[in-house]
PDB file of C-alpha atoms in Angstrom:
ATOM      1  CA  MET A 743      -0.019   0.101   0.065  1.00 44.00           C
ATOM      2  CA  ARG A 744       2.692   2.276   0.842  1.00 45.00           C
ATOM      3  CA  ARG A 745       4.447   2.017  -2.479  1.00 47.00           C
ATOM      4  CA  LEU A 746       1.258   2.672  -4.472  1.00 49.00           C
ATOM      5  CA  LEU A 747       0.185   5.585  -2.504  1.00 47.00           C
ATOM      6  CA  ALA A 748       3.995   6.969  -2.715  1.00 48.00           C
ATOM      7  CA  ILE A 749       3.327   6.745  -6.517  1.00 46.00           C
ATOM      8  CA  LEU A 750       0.044   8.671  -6.244  1.00 51.00           C
ATOM      9  CA  LEU A 751       1.312  11.358  -4.007  1.00 40.00           C
ATOM     10  CA  PRO A 752       1.003  14.271  -6.226  1.00 40.00           C
ATOM     11  CA  ALA A 753      -2.732  13.370  -7.026  1.00 40.00           C
ATOM     12  CA  LEU A 754      -3.109  12.547  -3.343  1.00 39.00           C
ATOM     13  CA  LEU A 755      -1.775  16.349  -2.511  1.00 36.00           C
ATOM     14  CA  LEU A 756      -4.201  17.725  -4.565  1.00 35.00           C
ATOM     15  CA  ILE A 757      -7.035  15.839  -3.710  1.00 35.00           C
ATOM     16  CA  THR A 758      -6.461  16.398  -0.065  1.00 34.00           C
ATOM     17  CA  ALA A 759      -6.311  20.104  -0.820  1.00 34.00           C
ATOM     18  CA  CYS A 760      -9.924  20.105  -2.687  1.00 35.00           C
ATOM     19  CA  GLY A 761     -11.715  19.095   0.585  1.00 34.00           C
ATOM     20  CA  GLY A 762     -15.009  20.876   1.454  1.00 34.00           C
ATOM     21  CA  GLY A 763     -17.977  20.485  -0.447  1.00 34.00           C
ATOM     22  CA  ASP A 764     -16.420  18.894  -3.484  1.00 39.00           C
ATOM     23  CA  THR A 765     -15.691  15.747  -1.668  1.00 37.00           C
ATOM     24  CA  PRO A 766     -18.087  13.232  -2.174  1.00 37.00           C
ATOM     25  CA  ALA A 767     -19.951  11.145   0.327  1.00 39.00           C
ATOM     26  CA  ALA A 768     -19.004   7.288   0.183  1.00 38.00           C
ATOM     27  CA  GLU A 769     -21.916   5.191  -1.386  1.00 43.00           C
ATOM     28  CA  PRO A 770     -21.803   1.666  -2.802  1.00 46.00           C
ATOM     29  CA  THR A 771     -20.732   3.037  -6.165  1.00 66.00           C
ATOM     30  CA  SER A 772     -17.240   4.286  -7.658  1.00 79.00           C
ATOM     31  CA  LYS A 773     -16.910   7.820  -7.778  1.00 83.00           C
ATOM     32  CA  SER A 774     -15.582   9.835 -10.688  1.00 88.00           C
ATOM     33  CA  VAL A 775     -13.751  13.055  -9.687  1.00 87.00           C
ATOM     34  CA  GLY A 776     -12.993  16.020 -11.906  1.00 88.00           C
ATOM     35  CA  ASP A 777     -13.256  16.737 -15.572  1.00 92.00           C
ATOM     36  CA  VAL A 778     -13.355  12.901 -16.652  1.00 93.00           C
ATOM     37  CA  SER A 779     -13.895  13.907 -20.390  1.00 94.00           C
ATOM     38  CA  LYS A 780     -10.109  14.332 -20.264  1.00 94.00           C
ATOM     39  CA  LEU A 781      -9.712  10.632 -20.127  1.00 95.00           C
ATOM     40  CA  ASP A 782     -12.544   9.909 -23.076  1.00 95.00           C
ATOM     41  CA  SER A 783      -9.210   8.709 -25.146  1.00 96.00           C
ATOM     42  CA  LEU A 784      -7.750   6.453 -22.720  1.00 97.00           C
ATOM     43  CA  LYS A 785      -7.880   2.849 -23.617  1.00 97.00           C
ATOM     44  CA  VAL A 786      -6.784  -0.051 -21.583  1.00 97.00           C
ATOM     45  CA  THR A 787      -5.914  -3.589 -22.802  1.00 97.00           C
ATOM     46  CA  ASP A 788      -6.201  -5.947 -19.904  1.00 97.00           C
ATOM     47  CA  ASN A 789      -3.177  -8.310 -19.914  1.00 97.00           C
ATOM     48  CA  GLY A 790      -4.169 -10.201 -16.620  1.00 96.00           C
ATOM     49  CA  ASN A 791      -2.747  -9.491 -13.155  1.00 95.00           C
ATOM     50  CA  ASP A 792       0.710 -10.253 -13.673  1.00 93.00           C
ATOM     51  CA  LYS A 793       1.539  -8.009 -16.800  1.00 96.00           C
ATOM     52  CA  ALA A 794       0.873  -4.472 -17.146  1.00 96.00           C
ATOM     53  CA  PRO A 795      -1.898  -3.720 -19.529  1.00 97.00           C
ATOM     54  CA  GLY A 796      -1.600  -1.769 -22.539  1.00 97.00           C
ATOM     55  CA  ILE A 797      -2.189   1.962 -22.196  1.00 96.00           C
ATOM     56  CA  GLU A 798      -3.092   4.371 -25.233  1.00 96.00           C
ATOM     57  CA  PHE A 799      -4.385   8.092 -24.988  1.00 96.00           C
ATOM     58  CA  SER A 800      -4.289  11.098 -26.836  1.00 95.00           C
ATOM     59  CA  LYS A 801      -0.866  13.032 -25.811  1.00 94.00           C
ATOM     60  CA  PRO A 802      -0.246  15.302 -23.922  1.00 92.00           C
ATOM     61  CA  LEU A 803      -2.783  14.347 -21.521  1.00 93.00           C
ATOM     62  CA  ALA A 804      -3.300  17.785 -19.692  1.00 89.00           C
ATOM     63  CA  VAL A 805      -5.721  18.343 -16.551  1.00 90.00           C
ATOM     64  CA  THR A 806      -6.104  21.049 -14.277  1.00 86.00           C
ATOM     65  CA  GLY A 807      -6.872  19.236 -11.074  1.00 86.00           C
ATOM     66  CA  PRO A 808      -7.261  15.541  -9.833  1.00 87.00           C
ATOM     67  CA  THR A 809      -9.341  13.413 -12.140  1.00 92.00           C
ATOM     68  CA  VAL A 810     -10.578  10.086 -10.943  1.00 92.00           C
ATOM     69  CA  LYS A 811     -12.459   7.521 -13.159  1.00 94.00           C
ATOM     70  CA  VAL A 812     -13.289   3.750 -13.708  1.00 95.00           C
ATOM     71  CA  VAL A 813     -12.101   3.595 -17.381  1.00 95.00           C
ATOM     72  CA  LYS A 814     -12.680  -0.334 -17.756  1.00 96.00           C
ATOM     73  CA  GLU A 815     -15.390  -1.839 -15.336  1.00 96.00           C
ATOM     74  CA  GLY A 816     -14.629  -5.279 -14.369  1.00 96.00           C
ATOM     75  CA  ASP A 817     -17.076  -8.428 -13.914  1.00 96.00           C
ATOM     76  CA  GLY A 818     -16.346  -9.277 -10.368  1.00 96.00           C
ATOM     77  CA  GLU A 819     -18.305  -8.061  -7.301  1.00 96.00           C
ATOM     78  CA  PRO A 820     -18.386  -4.710  -6.216  1.00 96.00           C
ATOM     79  CA  VAL A 821     -15.737  -3.775  -3.232  1.00 96.00           C
ATOM     80  CA  LYS A 822     -17.323  -3.364  -0.043  1.00 94.00           C
ATOM     81  CA  MET A 823     -16.282  -1.124   3.306  1.00 92.00           C
ATOM     82  CA  GLY A 824     -13.836  -3.416   5.098  1.00 87.00           C
ATOM     83  CA  GLN A 825     -12.476  -5.432   2.675  1.00 91.00           C
ATOM     84  CA  ILE A 826      -8.908  -5.766   1.816  1.00 89.00           C
ATOM     85  CA  ALA A 827      -8.573  -4.973  -1.994  1.00 92.00           C
ATOM     86  CA  GLU A 828      -5.468  -6.067  -3.781  1.00 91.00           C
ATOM     87  CA  LEU A 829      -4.292  -3.436  -6.656  1.00 93.00           C
ATOM     88  CA  VAL A 830      -1.954  -3.565  -9.434  1.00 94.00           C
ATOM     89  CA  PHE A 831      -0.896  -0.421 -11.140  1.00 93.00           C
ATOM     90  CA  ILE A 832       1.117   1.258 -13.809  1.00 94.00           C
ATOM     91  CA  ALA A 833       2.239   4.872 -13.693  1.00 92.00           C
ATOM     92  CA  VAL A 834       2.981   6.921 -16.893  1.00 94.00           C
ATOM     93  CA  ASP A 835       4.065  10.426 -17.906  1.00 93.00           C
ATOM     94  CA  GLY A 836       1.083  12.076 -19.264  1.00 93.00           C
ATOM     95  CA  THR A 837       3.064  14.128 -22.006  1.00 92.00           C
ATOM     96  CA  ASP A 838       4.916  11.231 -23.674  1.00 93.00           C
ATOM     97  CA  GLY A 839       3.130   8.094 -22.464  1.00 94.00           C
ATOM     98  CA  LYS A 840       6.441   6.755 -20.916  1.00 94.00           C
ATOM     99  CA  THR A 841       6.359   4.245 -18.068  1.00 94.00           C
ATOM    100  CA  LEU A 842       7.282   5.866 -14.880  1.00 91.00           C
ATOM    101  CA  GLU A 843       6.651   2.787 -12.769  1.00 91.00           C
ATOM    102  CA  ASP A 844       5.393  -0.864 -13.326  1.00 93.00           C
ATOM    103  CA  GLY A 845       3.850  -2.183 -10.309  1.00 90.00           C
ATOM    104  CA  TYR A 846       2.780  -5.179 -11.789  1.00 93.00           C
ATOM    105  CA  ALA A 847       6.222  -6.602 -11.586  1.00 89.00           C
ATOM    106  CA  LYS A 848       6.098  -6.448  -7.804  1.00 84.00           C
ATOM    107  CA  GLY A 849       2.533  -8.200  -7.531  1.00 85.00           C
ATOM    108  CA  PRO A 850      -0.578  -6.984  -5.976  1.00 87.00           C
ATOM    109  CA  GLN A 851      -0.802  -4.463  -2.964  1.00 84.00           C
ATOM    110  CA  ALA A 852      -3.399  -4.951  -0.389  1.00 82.00           C
ATOM    111  CA  ILE A 853      -5.219  -2.066   0.774  1.00 85.00           C
ATOM    112  CA  GLU A 854      -7.886  -2.262   3.500  1.00 83.00           C
ATOM    113  CA  LEU A 855     -11.227  -0.135   2.998  1.00 88.00           C
ATOM    114  CA  SER A 856     -11.153   1.144   6.446  1.00 83.00           C
ATOM    115  CA  GLU A 857     -12.120   4.300   7.955  1.00 82.00           C
ATOM    116  CA  GLN A 858      -8.620   5.429   8.359  1.00 75.00           C
ATOM    117  CA  MET A 859      -8.370   4.970   4.796  1.00 81.00           C
ATOM    118  CA  LYS A 860     -11.423   6.964   4.188  1.00 85.00           C
ATOM    119  CA  THR A 861     -10.134   9.827   6.262  1.00 82.00           C
ATOM    120  CA  GLY A 862      -6.566  10.007   4.869  1.00 78.00           C
ATOM    121  CA  ASN A 863      -7.571   9.524   1.181  1.00 82.00           C
ATOM    122  CA  GLU A 864     -11.337   9.909   0.820  1.00 84.00           C
ATOM    123  CA  LEU A 865     -11.665  10.443  -3.160  1.00 79.00           C
ATOM    124  CA  ILE A 866      -9.321   7.440  -3.734  1.00 84.00           C
ATOM    125  CA  PHE A 867     -11.483   5.432  -1.270  1.00 89.00           C
ATOM    126  CA  ASP A 868     -14.376   6.274  -3.067  1.00 89.00           C
ATOM    127  CA  ALA A 869     -12.968   5.600  -6.166  1.00 90.00           C
ATOM    128  CA  ILE A 870     -12.578   2.101  -4.945  1.00 93.00           C
ATOM    129  CA  ILE A 871     -15.796   1.434  -2.966  1.00 94.00           C
ATOM    130  CA  GLY A 872     -18.448  -0.112  -5.224  1.00 94.00           C
ATOM    131  CA  ALA A 873     -15.923  -0.765  -8.175  1.00 95.00           C
ATOM    132  CA  LYS A 874     -16.156  -4.233  -9.320  1.00 96.00           C
ATOM    133  CA  VAL A 875     -13.432  -6.592  -9.191  1.00 97.00           C
ATOM    134  CA  GLY A 876     -11.217  -6.628 -12.189  1.00 97.00           C
ATOM    135  CA  SER A 877     -11.969  -2.672 -12.793  1.00 97.00           C
ATOM    136  CA  HIS A 878      -9.294  -0.318 -14.017  1.00 97.00           C
ATOM    137  CA  VAL A 879      -9.436   2.984 -12.348  1.00 96.00           C
ATOM    138  CA  ALA A 880      -7.362   5.861 -13.750  1.00 95.00           C
ATOM    139  CA  ILE A 881      -6.111   8.790 -11.706  1.00 92.00           C
ATOM    140  CA  ALA A 882      -4.524  11.805 -13.498  1.00 92.00           C
ATOM    141  CA  ALA A 883      -3.085  14.919 -11.799  1.00 88.00           C
ATOM    142  CA  PRO A 884      -0.856  17.771 -12.991  1.00 87.00           C
ATOM    143  CA  GLY A 885       2.804  18.232 -12.650  1.00 76.00           C
ATOM    144  CA  SER A 886       4.520  20.536 -10.339  1.00 67.00           C
ATOM    145  CA  SER A 887       5.729  23.474 -12.473  1.00 57.00           C
ATOM    146  CA  SER A 888       9.166  24.901 -12.011  1.00 55.00           C
ATOM    147  CA  ALA A 889      10.756  27.933 -13.694  1.00 54.00           C
ATOM    148  CA  SER A 890      13.169  25.417 -15.654  1.00 57.00           C
ATOM    149  CA  ALA A 891      10.886  22.806 -16.857  1.00 56.00           C
ATOM    150  CA  PRO A 892       6.900  22.657 -17.678  1.00 58.00           C
ATOM    151  CA  ALA A 893       4.696  21.016 -15.807  1.00 65.00           C
ATOM    152  CA  SER A 894       4.221  17.474 -16.950  1.00 76.00           C
ATOM    153  CA  SER A 895       0.819  15.462 -15.687  1.00 88.00           C
ATOM    154  CA  GLN A 896       1.113  11.906 -14.293  1.00 90.00           C
ATOM    155  CA  LEU A 897      -1.269   9.187 -14.824  1.00 93.00           C
ATOM    156  CA  VAL A 898      -1.626   6.238 -13.033  1.00 93.00           C
ATOM    157  CA  VAL A 899      -4.066   3.076 -13.771  1.00 96.00           C
ATOM    158  CA  PHE A 900      -4.594   0.577 -11.107  1.00 95.00           C
ATOM    159  CA  LYS A 901      -6.607  -2.465 -11.536  1.00 97.00           C
ATOM    160  CA  ILE A 902      -8.612  -4.014  -8.454  1.00 97.00           C
ATOM    161  CA  ALA A 903      -7.032  -7.485  -8.863  1.00 96.00           C
ATOM    162  CA  SER A 904      -9.108  -9.082  -6.050  1.00 95.00           C
ATOM    163  CA  ALA A 905     -11.297  -8.052  -2.858  1.00 95.00           C
ATOM    164  CA  LYS A 906     -11.902 -10.369   0.321  1.00 91.00           C
ATOM    165  CA  ASP A 907     -13.106  -9.852   3.889  1.00 89.00           C
ATOM    166  CA  ALA A 908     -10.215  -8.810   6.091  1.00 83.00           C
ATOM    167  CA  PRO A 909      -9.703 -11.636   8.874  1.00 88.00           C
ATOM    168  CA  GLY A 910     -10.804 -10.779  12.460  1.00 90.00           C
ATOM    169  CA  LEU A 911      -9.407 -10.847  15.912  1.00 94.00           C
ATOM    170  CA  LEU A 912     -10.144 -14.236  17.359  1.00 96.00           C
ATOM    171  CA  SER A 913     -11.998 -14.334  20.704  1.00 96.00           C
ATOM    172  CA  LYS A 914     -10.075 -15.306  23.954  1.00 95.00           C
ATOM    173  CA  GLU A 915     -11.852 -18.605  23.886  1.00 97.00           C
ATOM    174  CA  GLU A 916     -10.896 -19.364  20.207  1.00 97.00           C
ATOM    175  CA  THR A 917      -7.473 -18.666  21.202  1.00 97.00           C
ATOM    176  CA  ASP A 918      -7.599 -20.701  24.395  1.00 97.00           C
ATOM    177  CA  GLN A 919      -8.880 -23.587  22.387  1.00 97.00           C
ATOM    178  CA  LEU A 920      -6.123 -23.283  19.431  1.00 97.00           C
ATOM    179  CA  ASP A 921      -3.363 -23.319  22.301  1.00 97.00           C
ATOM    180  CA  LYS A 922      -5.154 -26.480  24.044  1.00 97.00           C
ATOM    181  CA  ASP A 923      -5.079 -28.213  20.648  1.00 97.00           C
ATOM    182  CA  GLY A 924      -1.429 -27.359  20.295  1.00 97.00           C
ATOM    183  CA  LYS A 925      -1.824 -24.986  17.108  1.00 97.00           C
ATOM    184  CA  LEU A 926      -0.272 -21.962  18.633  1.00 98.00           C
ATOM    185  CA  PRO A 927       3.540 -21.475  19.206  1.00 98.00           C
ATOM    186  CA  LYS A 928       5.202 -22.585  22.260  1.00 98.00           C
ATOM    187  CA  VAL A 929       7.292 -19.609  23.927  1.00 98.00           C
ATOM    188  CA  THR A 930      10.461 -19.886  25.976  1.00 98.00           C
ATOM    189  CA  PHE A 931      12.940 -17.213  27.279  1.00 97.00           C
ATOM    190  CA  ASP A 932      16.571 -17.449  27.698  1.00 96.00           C
ATOM    191  CA  ASP A 933      18.392 -15.988  30.813  1.00 94.00           C
ATOM    192  CA  LYS A 934      18.675 -12.492  29.102  1.00 92.00           C
ATOM    193  CA  GLY A 935      14.970 -12.589  28.486  1.00 95.00           C
ATOM    194  CA  ALA A 936      14.985 -13.059  24.887  1.00 97.00           C
ATOM    195  CA  PRO A 937      12.195 -15.144  23.233  1.00 98.00           C
ATOM    196  CA  SER A 938      12.194 -18.129  20.976  1.00 98.00           C
ATOM    197  CA  VAL A 939       9.206 -20.164  19.617  1.00 98.00           C
ATOM    198  CA  GLU A 940       8.501 -23.774  18.331  1.00 98.00           C
ATOM    199  CA  ILE A 941       5.968 -23.127  15.675  1.00 98.00           C
ATOM    200  CA  PRO A 942       3.491 -26.089  15.295  1.00 97.00           C
ATOM    201  CA  LYS A 943       3.461 -28.241  11.776  1.00 95.00           C
ATOM    202  CA  THR A 944      -0.145 -27.125  11.316  1.00 96.00           C
ATOM    203  CA  ASP A 945      -1.942 -24.468   9.103  1.00 96.00           C
ATOM    204  CA  ALA A 946      -1.607 -20.978  10.902  1.00 97.00           C
ATOM    205  CA  PRO A 947      -4.883 -19.917  12.700  1.00 97.00           C
ATOM    206  CA  ALA A 948      -7.590 -18.081  10.274  1.00 93.00           C
ATOM    207  CA  GLY A 949      -7.841 -15.098  12.280  1.00 95.00           C
ATOM    208  CA  LEU A 950      -5.400 -12.741  14.542  1.00 97.00           C
ATOM    209  CA  SER A 951      -4.354 -14.768  17.778  1.00 98.00           C
ATOM    210  CA  VAL A 952      -3.546 -12.912  20.609  1.00 98.00           C
ATOM    211  CA  LYS A 953      -2.193 -14.867  23.748  1.00 98.00           C
ATOM    212  CA  VAL A 954      -0.926 -12.566  26.861  1.00 98.00           C
ATOM    213  CA  LEU A 955       2.008 -14.516  28.075  1.00 98.00           C
ATOM    214  CA  SER A 956       2.179 -12.488  31.173  1.00 98.00           C
ATOM    215  CA  GLU A 957      -0.004  -9.405  31.954  1.00 97.00           C
ATOM    216  CA  GLY A 958       1.770  -5.994  33.136  1.00 97.00           C
ATOM    217  CA  THR A 959       0.533  -3.279  35.333  1.00 96.00           C
ATOM    218  CA  GLY A 960       0.790  -0.571  33.470  1.00 97.00           C
ATOM    219  CA  GLU A 961      -1.864   1.661  31.216  1.00 96.00           C
ATOM    220  CA  GLU A 962      -3.758  -0.060  28.803  1.00 97.00           C
ATOM    221  CA  LEU A 963      -2.892   0.955  24.900  1.00 97.00           C
ATOM    222  CA  LYS A 964      -5.026   2.824  22.622  1.00 96.00           C
ATOM    223  CA  ASP A 965      -4.596   2.508  19.062  1.00 92.00           C
ATOM    224  CA  SER A 966      -3.374   6.022  18.643  1.00 93.00           C
ATOM    225  CA  ASP A 967      -0.522   5.479  21.179  1.00 96.00           C
ATOM    226  CA  THR A 968       3.327   5.568  20.701  1.00 97.00           C
ATOM    227  CA  ILE A 969       4.968   2.582  22.568  1.00 97.00           C
ATOM    228  CA  ASP A 970       8.374   1.163  23.311  1.00 97.00           C
ATOM    229  CA  ALA A 971       8.595  -2.388  22.848  1.00 98.00           C
ATOM    230  CA  ASN A 972      10.980  -5.483  22.509  1.00 98.00           C
ATOM    231  CA  TYR A 973      10.065  -8.027  19.985  1.00 98.00           C
ATOM    232  CA  THR A 974      11.133 -10.794  17.680  1.00 98.00           C
ATOM    233  CA  GLY A 975       9.284 -11.941  14.355  1.00 98.00           C
ATOM    234  CA  TRP A 976       9.342 -15.323  12.621  1.00 98.00           C
ATOM    235  CA  ARG A 977       7.665 -16.478   9.580  1.00 98.00           C
ATOM    236  CA  TRP A 978       5.005 -19.143  10.441  1.00 98.00           C
ATOM    237  CA  GLU A 979       5.984 -21.090   7.367  1.00 96.00           C
ATOM    238  CA  ASP A 980       9.420 -21.912   7.919  1.00 96.00           C
ATOM    239  CA  SER A 981      10.085 -20.752  11.578  1.00 97.00           C
ATOM    240  CA  THR A 982      12.755 -18.208  10.129  1.00 97.00           C
ATOM    241  CA  LYS A 983      13.566 -15.162  12.435  1.00 98.00           C
ATOM    242  CA  PHE A 984      13.557 -12.248  10.248  1.00 97.00           C
ATOM    243  CA  ASP A 985      13.457  -9.248  12.720  1.00 97.00           C
ATOM    244  CA  SER A 986      14.415  -8.827  16.442  1.00 97.00           C
ATOM    245  CA  SER A 987      15.038  -5.933  18.964  1.00 97.00           C
ATOM    246  CA  TYR A 988      16.399  -8.214  21.417  1.00 96.00           C
ATOM    247  CA  ASP A 989      19.666  -8.788  18.788  1.00 96.00           C
ATOM    248  CA  ARG A 990      20.003  -5.184  18.210  1.00 95.00           C
ATOM    249  CA  GLY A 991      19.947  -4.600  22.361  1.00 94.00           C
ATOM    250  CA  GLU A 992      17.493  -1.982  22.562  1.00 94.00           C
ATOM    251  CA  ALA A 993      13.833  -1.506  22.503  1.00 96.00           C
ATOM    252  CA  ALA A 994      11.948   0.145  19.298  1.00 97.00           C
ATOM    253  CA  THR A 995       9.689   3.148  19.177  1.00 97.00           C
ATOM    254  CA  PHE A 996       6.678   3.268  17.129  1.00 95.00           C
ATOM    255  CA  GLY A 997       2.976   4.508  16.799  1.00 96.00           C
ATOM    256  CA  LEU A 998       0.367   1.867  17.012  1.00 95.00           C
ATOM    257  CA  ASN A 999      -1.344   3.427  13.814  1.00 89.00           C
ATOM    258  CA  GLN A1000       1.638   3.106  11.786  1.00 90.00           C
ATOM    259  CA  VAL A1001       2.623  -0.697  11.859  1.00 93.00           C
ATOM    260  CA  ILE A1002       0.800  -3.593  10.267  1.00 93.00           C
ATOM    261  CA  LYS A1003      -2.782  -4.086  11.030  1.00 91.00           C
ATOM    262  CA  GLY A1004      -1.851  -7.452  13.400  1.00 95.00           C
ATOM    263  CA  TRP A1005       0.091  -5.290  15.472  1.00 96.00           C
ATOM    264  CA  THR A1006      -2.772  -2.523  15.935  1.00 94.00           C
ATOM    265  CA  LEU A1007      -5.447  -4.985  16.558  1.00 94.00           C
ATOM    266  CA  GLY A1008      -3.259  -7.502  18.983  1.00 97.00           C
ATOM    267  CA  LEU A1009      -1.566  -4.575  21.109  1.00 97.00           C
ATOM    268  CA  THR A1010      -4.614  -2.058  21.521  1.00 97.00           C
ATOM    269  CA  GLY A1011      -5.976  -2.671  24.828  1.00 97.00           C
ATOM    270  CA  GLN A1012      -3.062  -4.621  26.175  1.00 98.00           C
ATOM    271  CA  LYS A1013      -1.165  -3.198  29.264  1.00 98.00           C
ATOM    272  CA  VAL A1014       2.189  -1.763  29.454  1.00 98.00           C
ATOM    273  CA  GLY A1015       4.683  -4.379  30.960  1.00 98.00           C
ATOM    274  CA  SER A1016       2.730  -7.096  29.125  1.00 98.00           C
ATOM    275  CA  LYS A1017       4.669  -9.876  26.824  1.00 98.00           C
ATOM    276  CA  VAL A1018       2.063 -11.113  24.360  1.00 98.00           C
ATOM    277  CA  LEU A1019       2.251 -14.008  21.394  1.00 98.00           C
ATOM    278  CA  LEU A1020       0.734 -12.473  18.407  1.00 98.00           C
ATOM    279  CA  THR A1021      -0.081 -14.986  15.599  1.00 98.00           C
ATOM    280  CA  ILE A1022      -1.043 -12.921  12.025  1.00 98.00           C
ATOM    281  CA  PRO A1023      -2.724 -14.029   9.168  1.00 95.00           C
ATOM    282  CA  THR A1024      -0.889 -12.563   6.018  1.00 93.00           C
ATOM    283  CA  ASP A1025      -3.735 -10.495   5.263  1.00 90.00           C
ATOM    284  CA  LEU A1026      -2.886  -8.552   8.642  1.00 92.00           C
ATOM    285  CA  ALA A1027       0.892  -8.799   7.905  1.00 94.00           C
ATOM    286  CA  TYR A1028       2.472  -7.708   4.833  1.00 90.00           C
ATOM    287  CA  GLY A1029       0.257  -9.253   2.402  1.00 83.00           C
ATOM    288  CA  ALA A1030       0.222 -11.388  -0.476  1.00 77.00           C
ATOM    289  CA  SER A1031       3.299  -9.733  -2.426  1.00 76.00           C
ATOM    290  CA  ALA A1032       5.306  -9.351   0.846  1.00 83.00           C
ATOM    291  CA  ALA A1033       8.385 -11.011  -0.739  1.00 81.00           C
ATOM    292  CA  ALA A1034       8.436  -9.095  -3.862  1.00 74.00           C
ATOM    293  CA  GLN A1035       8.710  -6.116  -1.699  1.00 77.00           C
ATOM    294  CA  GLY A1036      11.337  -7.501   0.496  1.00 87.00           C
ATOM    295  CA  LYS A1037       9.110  -8.061   3.391  1.00 91.00           C
ATOM    296  CA  PRO A1038       8.564 -11.387   5.245  1.00 95.00           C
ATOM    297  CA  ALA A1039       5.870 -13.392   3.457  1.00 93.00           C
ATOM    298  CA  GLY A1040       2.876 -15.607   4.788  1.00 95.00           C
ATOM    299  CA  PRO A1041       1.538 -15.576   8.303  1.00 97.00           C
ATOM    300  CA  LEU A1042       3.880 -14.146  10.963  1.00 98.00           C
ATOM    301  CA  VAL A1043       4.473 -15.011  14.655  1.00 98.00           C
ATOM    302  CA  PHE A1044       5.562 -12.206  17.109  1.00 98.00           C
ATOM    303  CA  VAL A1045       6.638 -12.249  20.963  1.00 98.00           C
ATOM    304  CA  VAL A1046       6.157  -8.540  21.672  1.00 98.00           C
ATOM    305  CA  GLU A1047       7.176  -7.028  25.461  1.00 98.00           C
ATOM    306  CA  ILE A1048       5.562  -3.793  25.758  1.00 98.00           C
ATOM    307  CA  THR A1049       8.075  -1.728  27.829  1.00 97.00           C
ATOM    308  CA  GLY A1050       6.730   1.649  27.585  1.00 97.00           C
ATOM    309  CA  LYS A1051       3.959   4.141  26.470  1.00 96.00           C
ATOM    310  CA  LYS A1052       4.937   7.636  25.128  1.00 90.00           C
TER     311      LYS A1052
END
């Protein structure tokens, strides 16, 4: 998601600046924005989810403000609030049509259609909500003018490759049953307090499992808090350890609204001083295309010790 939003940044900045009465309310239909006639010449030839589509349009593409339009409707189900949509994209220069970035090469990127997404990027949110899976959505934005070079517009076309309901947080009873059945990792700590795990040879839980290993006595965390924590993370599928603050010898500091969804959901409500085992499904971790983005793939396991709250 972060990479896609970085590509869309010029458009997003302009969209955010629009605000006010021009921002449409979310409804179960995809929203167009701006002078969509500017995109009438745009033709998209679908090449599947693994290869960038053919893009043709009259050049130069000149827009005076952010412009959003579904240019080719898919034949899947409409995307709904709360789902996780996977998007693939291509970004091109609006003046000459040259490719700026081919996001198809890195695989689909997951975006959760949440209230947080709506608040941060409402027009993009509204373009996706209600659009059918398989649809291609175009976003055009004018470039930034400078004294030495004329402005060049940017065009991003993304395809909604899939959409599915986000996995939820398992109840304490469900987590306790998984633990009783031997379907959760077993955690041990060495004499320095660093954790290790034994991951069972079973499928990872379908939802987010949160097991409190020891409860602290400090304040309960809110999802907007910034915390200090020691942690270690492993891949469920092969038990590979991919990150550990214990190995670096110092706790990490981060906002709970700036991390993967599994951390936000799993640590909200926990007390400072607690040690927590998180078993996180792929969709609440780094998503299906994690490996292509250099992130740990698949379901993940974390042991987190909450050492403080800012």
